[in-house]
């Protein structure tokens, strides 16, 4: 199976879609190992035939429905009441709105697209630098996968066999910290470049914005209350979110009609298919690597590098950051979690805590080249070339990596909430 | 050729919309029947899962036709002119190879599981599995169409150069 890595690298560089590059890499390895090739179709089927992973299409669909239904606008209004009056407020509104959007939906790209589409024109109007604005949109979107509910956490929970509820709870404080980190950057940037403050807020206008978004925020109660109260599974919560978003979008915010709903369903189905196809072929590769015991060899090799838990954890973070930069978050998890989990358990780290570490790493990877979903989404949204966006992103990445280190080495940041519920 | 492939794409699009809505209905019924009516249904989870598999692989073929699968595009920034089509054709060939494997071994699998019945719905396991070779066939059709387009562009350019 060693040959798989070479095939994978060559095909990815040739711009073969990642799902197929992974599949062909697995195929090459299996042929060399002399395994009957039915296993390819077999593993792809069993990986997709999963009720837990069905939370992926439902959270994507719910997120898109909420966006088109008008929920994102209400959340932006509420965010601008909260932080708008501060110097550089509009940039911070973007961060807060992305966090709120993340709290009602499960995907990062949707957050960047939904919030960015509304806020970017406003930021340009207020004379914010285009590259800076794009950078803020691209780095805020991934907060959506750290703030629960999160598609990436659902996939991790399946791969590592941990409770989705615990993982969701563990994500709140780290998600908040990351958001505050980007807000801090906006604050400093605003003072250097003398960016304007947004509109003033009054108790009355705040109350109004809160009432307007109460329908959206109530979804958090349904999803988290439902999962933590043991009423339903994450997948069931996600389908309830879909139905709720449809009803609220159609009858309360009135942004949805039949044509829009059909469009959104088709778009969400295609996004899901692309993600699931990646996961399916990755499962073939992961199976090949496990059956050849390459995974356990890699784990042993990693533990042999150093006696120190700190060094191994730093190394793992580095691997995840690189992996997050070249792969999409969901296939990255399917591929790497089986390899890293035995190492993590040997080191005495809670798999839930490790889930948060993994999610943050991959969230950072979402906004980095070469394969950063939110980077692509924001740069095409704002028509700013990626090469121009990278420079203003560097300080934000540094802040995010500092927070990642805090979360890695202080388990209580993640584990506090799951321990009290 | 063009008309036929348009019909195939349209059918795929309608199918994935129906499958997605089917998943939503079936899973939502599951919640309603268990929590509200206190009478859990036995078949909803299985039905949703198989609709999910079908949506993934029918959708996967449609995404192939739109060249929409996630990829690393460092190379596309570096290359120009007719190299774009040359790389596209190489990529298409790679995708065809994988799709052929899905067709051949997918059909073998469909054949092997014919006598197995699914636990809740009691249908043959061949039905959920059938979408794997189907994905292969549909993807190959789309890939041939895309490759023909690339070859056309390539030939036109060559005439201009000559």
Coordinates of C-alpha atoms in Angstrom, one line a residue:
Chain A
X1 CA 0.0 0.0 0.0
X2 CA 3.0 2.3 0.2
X3 CA 2.6 3.0 -3.5
X4 CA -0.7 4.7 -2.7
X5 CA 1.0 7.8 -1.3
X6 CA 2.9 8.3 -4.5
X7 CA -0.1 7.9 -6.7
X8 CA -2.1 10.2 -4.4
X9 CA 0.5 13.0 -4.6
X10 CA 1.0 12.7 -8.4
X11 CA -2.8 12.7 -9.2
X12 CA -3.6 15.5 -6.8
X13 CA -0.9 17.7 -8.4
X14 CA -2.4 16.8 -11.8
X15 CA -5.7 18.4 -10.6
X16 CA -7.5 15.0 -10.5
X17 CA -10.4 15.6 -8.1
X18 CA -9.3 14.6 -4.6
X19 CA -12.1 11.9 -4.2
X20 CA -10.9 10.2 -7.4
X21 CA -7.2 10.6 -6.6
X22 CA -7.7 9.0 -3.2
X23 CA -9.8 6.2 -4.8
X24 CA -7.2 5.5 -7.5
X25 CA -4.4 5.6 -4.9
X26 CA -6.3 3.0 -2.9
X27 CA -6.9 1.0 -6.1
X28 CA -3.2 0.9 -6.9
X29 CA -2.3 -0.2 -3.4
X30 CA -5.0 -2.9 -3.5
X31 CA -3.8 -4.3 -6.9
X32 CA -0.2 -4.5 -5.6
X33 CA -1.4 -6.2 -2.4
X34 CA -3.5 -8.6 -4.5
X35 CA -6.8 -7.9 -2.8
X36 CA -10.0 -8.6 -4.7
X37 CA -11.3 -5.3 -6.1
X38 CA -14.9 -5.8 -5.0
X39 CA -13.7 -4.3 -1.8
X40 CA -13.6 -0.9 -3.5
X41 CA -17.3 -0.9 -4.2
X42 CA -18.0 -2.6 -0.9
X43 CA -16.2 0.0 1.3
X44 CA -17.7 2.9 -0.7
X45 CA -21.1 1.5 -0.1
X46 CA -20.7 0.8 3.6
X47 CA -19.2 4.2 4.4
X48 CA -22.2 6.0 2.7
X49 CA -24.8 3.6 4.2
X50 CA -24.7 5.5 7.5
X51 CA -27.5 7.2 9.4
X52 CA -25.0 9.3 11.4
X53 CA -23.4 10.8 8.3
X54 CA -26.8 11.8 7.1
X55 CA -26.5 14.8 9.4
X56 CA -24.2 16.2 6.7
X57 CA -26.8 16.7 4.0
X58 CA -29.4 17.9 6.6
X59 CA -27.1 20.5 8.2
X60 CA -26.0 21.7 4.8
X61 CA -29.6 21.9 3.6
X62 CA -30.8 23.6 6.8
X63 CA -27.9 26.2 6.6
X64 CA -28.8 27.0 3.0
X65 CA -32.5 27.2 3.7
X66 CA -31.8 29.6 6.6
X67 CA -29.6 31.7 4.4
X68 CA -32.1 32.0 1.6
X69 CA -35.0 32.3 4.0
X70 CA -33.6 35.5 5.4
X71 CA -32.2 34.3 8.7
X72 CA -28.7 35.4 8.0
X73 CA -29.8 39.0 7.6
X74 CA -31.6 38.9 11.0
X75 CA -28.4 37.5 12.6
X76 CA -26.3 40.3 11.0
X77 CA -28.7 42.9 12.4
X78 CA -28.4 41.4 15.9
X79 CA -24.6 41.2 15.6
X80 CA -24.4 44.9 14.5
X81 CA -26.5 45.8 17.6
X82 CA -24.0 43.9 19.7
X83 CA -20.6 45.1 18.4
X84 CA -21.4 47.6 15.6
X85 CA -20.8 50.8 17.7
X86 CA -17.1 49.8 18.4
X87 CA -14.4 51.2 16.1
X88 CA -14.0 48.7 13.3
X89 CA -17.4 47.4 14.2
X90 CA -18.4 46.2 10.8
X91 CA -15.5 43.8 10.6
X92 CA -16.5 42.5 14.0
X93 CA -20.1 42.2 13.0
X94 CA -18.9 39.8 10.3
X95 CA -17.1 37.6 12.9
X96 CA -20.0 37.6 15.4
X97 CA -22.6 36.9 12.6
X98 CA -20.5 34.0 11.4
X99 CA -20.4 32.5 14.9
X100 CA -24.1 32.9 15.2
X101 CA -24.7 31.4 11.8
X102 CA -22.4 28.6 12.9
X103 CA -24.5 28.0 16.0
X104 CA -27.6 27.4 13.9
X105 CA -26.0 25.6 10.9
X106 CA -23.2 23.1 10.6
X107 CA -20.9 24.2 7.8
X108 CA -18.2 26.8 7.4
X109 CA -18.5 27.5 3.7
X110 CA -22.2 28.3 4.1
X111 CA -21.3 30.8 6.8
X112 CA -18.7 32.6 4.7
X113 CA -21.1 32.8 1.7
X114 CA -24.2 33.8 3.6
X115 CA -22.7 36.5 5.8
X116 CA -20.1 37.6 3.3
X117 CA -22.6 38.2 0.6
X118 CA -24.5 40.7 2.8
X119 CA -21.5 42.3 4.7
X120 CA -18.9 42.7 2.0
X121 CA -20.7 45.5 0.0
X122 CA -21.3 47.3 3.4
X123 CA -17.6 46.9 4.3
X124 CA -16.4 48.3 0.9
X125 CA -18.9 51.2 1.3
X126 CA -17.3 52.0 4.7
X127 CA -13.9 52.2 3.0
X128 CA -12.5 48.9 4.4
X129 CA -9.7 47.5 2.3
X130 CA -11.1 44.8 0.0
X131 CA -8.4 42.2 0.7
X132 CA -8.8 42.8 4.5
X133 CA -12.5 42.3 4.2
X134 CA -12.2 39.2 2.2
X135 CA -9.6 37.9 4.7
X136 CA -12.1 38.5 7.6
X137 CA -14.9 36.7 5.7
X138 CA -12.7 33.7 4.8
X139 CA -11.4 33.3 8.4
X140 CA -14.7 33.9 10.1
X141 CA -16.6 31.3 8.1
X142 CA -14.7 28.3 9.5
X143 CA -15.9 29.3 13.0
X144 CA -19.1 27.7 11.8
X145 CA -17.5 24.3 12.1
X146 CA -16.1 24.9 15.6
X147 CA -19.3 26.4 17.0
X148 CA -21.7 23.5 17.3
X149 CA -23.6 22.0 15.7
X150 CA -20.9 21.1 13.2
X151 CA -20.7 18.7 10.3
X152 CA -17.0 18.1 10.9
X153 CA -17.7 17.1 14.5
X154 CA -20.4 14.7 13.3
X155 CA -17.9 13.0 11.0
X156 CA -15.2 12.9 13.8
X157 CA -17.7 11.4 16.2
X158 CA -18.4 8.6 13.7
X159 CA -14.7 8.0 13.0
X160 CA -13.6 8.1 16.6
X161 CA -16.8 6.6 18.1
X162 CA -17.4 9.3 20.7
X163 CA -20.6 11.1 21.7
X164 CA -21.7 13.8 19.4
X165 CA -23.4 15.6 22.3
X166 CA -20.1 15.8 24.3
X167 CA -18.2 17.0 21.2
X168 CA -20.8 19.7 20.5
X169 CA -20.6 20.9 24.1
X170 CA -16.8 20.9 24.1
X171 CA -16.8 23.2 21.0
X172 CA -18.6 26.2 22.5
X173 CA -15.7 27.8 24.5
X174 CA -13.0 27.1 21.9
X175 CA -15.3 28.5 19.2
X176 CA -15.9 31.6 21.3
X177 CA -12.1 32.1 21.9
X178 CA -11.3 31.8 18.2
X179 CA -14.0 34.4 17.4
X180 CA -12.6 36.7 20.1
X181 CA -9.2 36.3 18.6
X182 CA -10.3 37.5 15.2
X183 CA -12.3 40.3 16.8
X184 CA -9.1 41.4 18.6
X185 CA -7.4 41.5 15.3
X186 CA -10.2 43.7 13.8
X187 CA -9.9 46.0 16.9
X188 CA -6.1 46.5 16.4
X189 CA -6.5 46.9 12.6
X190 CA -9.3 49.5 13.1
X191 CA -7.1 51.6 15.3
X192 CA -4.1 51.5 13.0
X193 CA -6.2 52.2 9.8
X194 CA -8.7 54.4 11.6
X195 CA -11.8 52.4 10.4
X196 CA -15.1 53.9 11.3
X197 CA -17.5 52.7 14.0
X198 CA -20.9 51.4 12.7
X199 CA -24.3 52.5 13.8
X200 CA -25.1 53.3 17.4
X201 CA -27.3 50.9 19.3
X202 CA -30.1 51.6 21.7
X203 CA -32.0 49.4 24.1
X204 CA -35.0 49.6 21.9
X205 CA -33.2 48.7 18.6
X206 CA -31.4 45.9 20.3
X207 CA -34.7 44.5 21.6
X208 CA -36.2 44.7 18.2
X209 CA -33.2 43.0 16.5
X210 CA -33.3 40.3 19.2
X211 CA -37.0 39.7 18.7
X212 CA -36.5 39.5 14.9
X213 CA -33.9 36.8 15.2
X214 CA -35.6 34.9 18.0
X215 CA -36.9 32.3 15.6
X216 CA -33.4 31.6 14.3
X217 CA -31.9 31.5 17.8
X218 CA -34.6 29.2 19.0
X219 CA -33.2 26.6 16.6
X220 CA -30.1 26.4 18.9
X221 CA -32.4 25.4 21.8
X222 CA -34.2 22.7 19.6
X223 CA -30.9 21.2 18.3
X224 CA -28.8 21.3 21.5
X225 CA -31.7 20.7 23.9
X226 CA -32.9 17.8 21.8
X227 CA -29.5 16.1 21.6
X228 CA -28.4 16.8 25.2
X229 CA -31.8 15.9 26.6
X230 CA -31.6 12.6 24.8
X231 CA -34.7 13.2 22.7
X232 CA -33.0 12.6 19.5
X233 CA -29.7 11.9 17.7
X234 CA -27.6 14.4 15.9
X235 CA -29.1 13.3 12.6
X236 CA -32.6 13.5 13.8
X237 CA -31.8 17.0 15.2
X238 CA -30.5 18.0 11.8
X239 CA -33.7 16.9 10.0
X240 CA -35.8 18.8 12.5
X241 CA -33.6 21.8 11.8
X242 CA -34.4 21.4 8.0
X243 CA -38.1 21.3 8.6
X244 CA -37.9 24.1 11.1
X245 CA -35.8 26.3 8.7
X246 CA -38.3 25.6 5.9
X247 CA -41.3 26.6 8.0
X248 CA -39.7 29.7 9.5
X249 CA -38.2 30.7 6.1
X250 CA -41.5 30.3 4.4
X251 CA -44.1 31.6 6.9
X252 CA -42.2 33.9 9.3
X253 CA -39.3 35.5 7.3
X254 CA -41.1 34.8 4.0
X255 CA -37.9 34.5 2.0
X256 CA -38.6 31.1 0.6
X257 CA -40.9 30.0 -2.2
X258 CA -41.2 26.7 -4.0
X259 CA -38.7 27.6 -6.7
X260 CA -36.1 28.7 -4.2
X261 CA -36.6 25.6 -2.0
X262 CA -36.1 23.3 -5.1
X263 CA -32.9 25.3 -6.1
X264 CA -31.6 25.0 -2.5
X265 CA -32.4 21.3 -2.3
X266 CA -30.6 20.6 -5.6
X267 CA -27.5 22.7 -4.6
X268 CA -27.3 21.0 -1.2
X269 CA -27.6 17.6 -2.8
X270 CA -24.7 18.3 -5.1
X271 CA -22.5 19.7 -2.3
X272 CA -23.4 16.6 -0.2
X273 CA -22.6 14.3 -3.1
X274 CA -19.2 15.9 -3.6
X275 CA -18.4 15.5 0.2
X276 CA -19.7 12.0 0.5
X277 CA -17.9 10.8 -2.6
X278 CA -14.7 12.0 -1.0
X279 CA -15.5 10.2 2.3
X280 CA -16.5 7.0 0.4
X281 CA -13.2 6.7 -1.5
X282 CA -11.2 7.8 1.6
X283 CA -12.8 4.8 3.4
X284 CA -11.3 2.5 0.8
X285 CA -7.8 3.9 1.3
X286 CA -8.2 3.8 5.1
X287 CA -9.3 0.2 4.9
X288 CA -6.3 -0.7 2.7
X289 CA -3.9 1.1 5.0
X290 CA -5.4 -0.6 8.1
X291 CA -5.4 -4.1 6.7
X292 CA -1.7 -3.8 5.7
X293 CA -1.0 -2.5 9.2
X294 CA 0.5 0.6 7.8
X295 CA -1.6 2.6 10.1
X296 CA -0.3 0.9 13.3
X297 CA 3.2 1.2 12.0
X298 CA 2.8 4.9 11.4
X299 CA 1.3 5.2 14.9
X300 CA 4.3 3.4 16.5
X301 CA 6.7 5.4 14.4
X302 CA 5.1 8.6 15.7
X303 CA 5.3 7.5 19.3
X304 CA 9.0 6.6 18.8
X305 CA 9.9 10.1 17.7
X306 CA 9.9 11.5 21.2
X307 CA 9.1 10.6 24.8
X308 CA 7.6 14.0 25.3
X309 CA 3.8 14.4 25.1
X310 CA 4.3 18.1 24.2
X311 CA 6.5 17.4 21.2
X312 CA 4.1 14.7 19.8
X313 CA 1.1 16.9 20.3
X314 CA 2.9 19.7 18.4
X315 CA 3.8 17.3 15.7
X316 CA 0.2 16.1 15.4
X317 CA -1.0 19.7 15.2
X318 CA 1.5 20.3 12.4
X319 CA 0.3 17.2 10.5
X320 CA -3.4 18.3 10.9
X321 CA -2.6 21.8 9.8
X322 CA -0.9 20.6 6.6
X323 CA -3.6 18.0 6.0
X324 CA -6.3 20.6 6.5
X325 CA -4.5 22.8 3.9
X326 CA -4.5 20.2 1.2
X327 CA -7.7 18.2 1.9
X328 CA -11.2 19.2 2.6
X329 CA -12.1 18.8 6.3
X330 CA -14.4 15.8 6.1
X331 CA -12.2 13.4 4.1
X332 CA -9.2 14.6 6.1
X333 CA -10.9 13.3 9.3
X334 CA -11.8 9.9 7.7
X335 CA -8.2 9.4 6.7
X336 CA -6.3 10.7 9.7
X337 CA -8.4 9.9 12.7
X338 CA -7.9 6.1 12.6
X339 CA -4.1 6.8 12.4
X340 CA -3.9 9.4 15.2
X341 CA -6.5 8.0 17.6
X342 CA -4.3 5.1 18.9
X343 CA -1.5 7.6 19.5
X344 CA -3.8 10.0 21.3
X345 CA -5.2 7.3 23.6
X346 CA -1.6 6.1 24.4
X347 CA -0.8 9.7 25.4
X348 CA -3.8 9.7 27.7
X349 CA -5.7 12.4 25.9
X350 CA -9.5 12.3 25.9
X351 CA -10.8 11.6 22.3
X352 CA -13.4 14.4 22.8
X353 CA -10.7 16.9 23.6
X354 CA -8.7 15.6 20.6
X355 CA -11.9 16.0 18.4
X356 CA -11.8 19.7 19.2
X357 CA -8.1 20.0 18.5
X358 CA -8.7 18.3 15.1
X359 CA -11.7 20.5 14.3
X360 CA -9.8 23.7 15.0
X361 CA -6.8 22.6 12.9
X362 CA -9.1 21.7 10.0
X363 CA -11.0 25.0 10.5
X364 CA -7.8 26.9 10.1
X365 CA -7.0 24.7 7.0
X366 CA -10.4 25.8 5.5
X367 CA -9.1 29.3 5.0
X368 CA -5.6 28.4 3.8
X369 CA -4.4 27.7 0.2
X370 CA -4.2 25.4 -1.7
X371 CA -7.5 23.8 -0.8
X372 CA -9.4 26.2 1.4
X373 CA -13.1 26.1 0.9
X374 CA -13.9 29.4 2.6
X375 CA -10.9 31.1 1.0
X376 CA -12.3 30.1 -2.5
X377 CA -15.9 31.1 -1.5
X378 CA -14.9 34.5 -0.2
X379 CA -12.4 35.3 -2.9
X380 CA -15.0 34.5 -5.7
X381 CA -17.7 36.4 -3.7
X382 CA -15.6 39.5 -3.4
X383 CA -13.8 39.1 -6.8
X384 CA -10.4 39.6 -5.0
X385 CA -7.6 37.2 -6.2
X386 CA -6.4 34.7 -3.6
X387 CA -2.8 36.0 -3.8
X388 CA -4.0 39.4 -2.5
X389 CA -6.0 37.9 0.3
X390 CA -3.1 35.9 1.8
X391 CA -1.1 38.8 3.2
X392 CA -3.9 40.3 5.4
X393 CA -4.6 36.8 6.6
X394 CA -1.2 36.0 8.0
X395 CA -1.7 37.9 11.3
X396 CA -5.2 36.3 11.7
X397 CA -3.7 32.8 11.2
X398 CA -1.0 33.5 13.8
X399 CA -3.7 34.5 16.3
X400 CA -5.8 31.4 15.5
X401 CA -2.7 29.2 15.9
X402 CA -2.0 30.7 19.3
X403 CA -5.5 29.9 20.4
X404 CA -5.1 26.4 19.0
X405 CA -2.1 25.9 21.2
X406 CA -4.1 27.1 24.3
X407 CA -6.8 24.6 23.4
X408 CA -4.3 21.8 22.8
X409 CA -2.4 22.2 26.1
X410 CA -5.2 23.2 28.4
X411 CA -7.8 20.4 28.1
X412 CA -10.2 22.2 30.5
X413 CA -11.1 24.8 27.8
X414 CA -12.8 22.0 25.8
X415 CA -13.7 19.6 28.6
X416 CA -15.3 22.0 31.1
X417 CA -18.7 22.1 29.5
X418 CA -19.1 18.4 28.8
X419 CA -18.0 17.7 32.4
X420 CA -20.8 19.7 34.0
X421 CA -23.6 18.5 31.8
Chain B
X1 CA -25.4 12.9 -28.4
X2 CA -25.9 16.4 -27.0
X3 CA -29.7 16.0 -26.5
X4 CA -29.3 12.6 -24.9
X5 CA -26.7 13.8 -22.4
X6 CA -28.9 16.8 -21.6
X7 CA -31.8 14.5 -20.8
X8 CA -29.5 12.4 -18.6
X9 CA -28.3 15.4 -16.6
X10 CA -31.9 16.7 -16.2
X11 CA -33.0 13.3 -15.0
X12 CA -30.1 13.1 -12.5
X13 CA -31.0 16.6 -11.2
X14 CA -34.6 15.7 -10.7
X15 CA -33.6 12.4 -9.1
X16 CA -31.3 14.0 -6.5
X17 CA -34.0 16.5 -5.6
X18 CA -36.5 13.8 -5.1
X19 CA -34.1 11.6 -3.1
X20 CA -33.1 14.5 -0.8
X21 CA -36.7 15.4 -0.1
X22 CA -37.4 11.7 0.4
X23 CA -34.6 11.5 3.0
X24 CA -36.0 14.6 4.8
X25 CA -39.6 13.1 4.9
X26 CA -38.5 9.6 6.0
X27 CA -36.2 10.9 8.7
X28 CA -38.7 13.4 9.9
X29 CA -41.4 10.8 10.0
X30 CA -39.1 8.8 12.2
X31 CA -38.8 11.6 14.8
X32 CA -42.6 12.4 14.7
X33 CA -43.6 8.8 15.1
X34 CA -41.2 8.1 17.9
X35 CA -41.4 11.3 19.9
X36 CA -44.9 12.5 19.3
X37 CA -47.0 9.4 18.5
X38 CA -44.8 7.1 20.6
X39 CA -45.0 4.4 17.9
X40 CA -41.6 4.1 16.3
X41 CA -41.6 3.0 12.7
X42 CA -39.2 0.1 11.7
X43 CA -38.4 1.1 8.2
X44 CA -37.7 4.8 8.2
X45 CA -34.0 4.6 9.1
X46 CA -33.2 2.0 6.5
X47 CA -35.1 3.8 3.8
X48 CA -33.4 7.1 4.6
X49 CA -30.0 5.4 4.5
X50 CA -30.6 3.8 1.1
X51 CA -32.0 7.1 -0.3
X52 CA -28.8 8.7 1.0
X53 CA -26.6 6.2 -0.8
X54 CA -28.5 6.7 -4.0
X55 CA -28.4 10.5 -3.7
X56 CA -24.6 10.4 -3.1
X57 CA -23.8 8.4 -6.2
X58 CA -26.3 9.9 -8.6
X59 CA -25.3 13.3 -7.4
X60 CA -21.6 12.3 -7.7
X61 CA -22.1 11.6 -11.4
X62 CA -23.9 14.9 -11.9
X63 CA -21.0 16.7 -10.2
X64 CA -18.6 14.9 -12.5
X65 CA -20.4 16.4 -15.5
X66 CA -20.1 19.9 -14.0
X67 CA -16.4 19.2 -13.0
X68 CA -17.4 20.2 -9.5
X69 CA -15.5 17.7 -7.4
X70 CA -13.0 19.2 -4.9
X71 CA -9.6 19.5 -6.3
X72 CA -6.2 21.1 -5.7
X73 CA -5.8 23.6 -8.5
X74 CA -2.2 24.7 -8.1
X75 CA -1.5 23.4 -11.6
X76 CA -4.3 25.4 -13.3
X77 CA -2.6 28.6 -12.2
X78 CA 0.7 27.6 -13.8
X79 CA -0.5 26.3 -17.2
X80 CA -1.8 28.1 -20.2
X81 CA -3.2 27.6 -23.7
X82 CA -3.7 24.2 -25.0
X83 CA -2.1 22.6 -21.9
X84 CA -5.3 23.3 -20.1
X85 CA -7.2 20.9 -22.4
X86 CA -4.3 18.3 -22.3
X87 CA -4.4 18.2 -18.5
X88 CA -8.2 18.0 -18.6
X89 CA -8.1 15.0 -20.9
X90 CA -5.5 13.3 -18.6
X91 CA -7.8 13.9 -15.6
X92 CA -10.8 12.6 -17.5
X93 CA -8.9 9.4 -18.3
X94 CA -8.0 8.9 -14.7
X95 CA -11.7 9.4 -13.7
X96 CA -12.8 6.9 -16.4
X97 CA -10.4 4.3 -15.0
X98 CA -11.9 4.6 -11.6
X99 CA -15.5 4.6 -13.0
X100 CA -14.8 1.4 -15.0
X101 CA -13.7 -0.3 -11.8
X102 CA -16.9 0.8 -10.2
X103 CA -19.0 -0.6 -13.1
X104 CA -17.2 -3.9 -13.3
X105 CA -16.8 -4.7 -9.6
X106 CA -20.0 -2.9 -8.6
X107 CA -22.0 -5.2 -10.9
X108 CA -20.2 -8.2 -9.4
X109 CA -21.3 -7.0 -6.0
X110 CA -24.9 -6.5 -7.1
X111 CA -24.8 -10.0 -8.4
X112 CA -23.3 -11.4 -5.2
X113 CA -25.8 -9.8 -2.8
X114 CA -28.9 -10.7 -4.9
X115 CA -30.1 -13.3 -2.5
X116 CA -29.7 -11.1 0.6
X117 CA -32.7 -9.3 1.9
X118 CA -32.6 -5.9 3.7
X119 CA -33.7 -6.3 7.4
X120 CA -36.6 -3.8 7.5
X121 CA -37.8 -3.3 4.0
X122 CA -37.3 -6.9 2.8
X123 CA -36.0 -5.9 -0.6
X124 CA -33.0 -7.5 -2.3
X125 CA -29.7 -5.9 -1.3
X126 CA -29.0 -5.6 -5.1
X127 CA -31.2 -2.5 -5.2
X128 CA -29.2 -0.2 -2.9
X129 CA -26.0 -1.6 -4.3
X130 CA -27.1 -1.0 -7.9
X131 CA -26.3 2.7 -7.7
X132 CA -22.5 2.0 -7.6
X133 CA -22.2 0.6 -11.2
X134 CA -24.8 3.1 -12.3
X135 CA -22.6 5.9 -11.0
X136 CA -19.8 4.5 -13.0
X137 CA -21.8 4.3 -16.2
X138 CA -23.2 7.8 -15.9
X139 CA -19.8 9.3 -15.0
X140 CA -18.3 7.6 -18.0
X141 CA -20.9 9.1 -20.3
X142 CA -20.3 12.6 -18.8
X143 CA -16.5 12.2 -19.0
X144 CA -16.7 11.2 -22.7
X145 CA -18.8 14.3 -23.4
X146 CA -16.4 16.6 -21.6
X147 CA -13.4 15.0 -23.3
X148 CA -15.0 15.5 -26.8
X149 CA -15.4 19.2 -25.9
X150 CA -11.8 19.4 -24.8
X151 CA -10.6 17.7 -28.0
X152 CA -12.7 20.0 -30.1
X153 CA -11.1 23.1 -28.5
X154 CA -7.7 21.5 -28.9
X155 CA -8.2 20.9 -32.6
X156 CA -9.5 24.4 -33.3
X157 CA -6.5 25.9 -31.6
X158 CA -4.1 23.9 -33.6
X159 CA -5.8 25.1 -36.8
X160 CA -5.3 28.7 -35.7
X161 CA -1.6 28.1 -34.9
X162 CA -1.1 26.4 -38.2

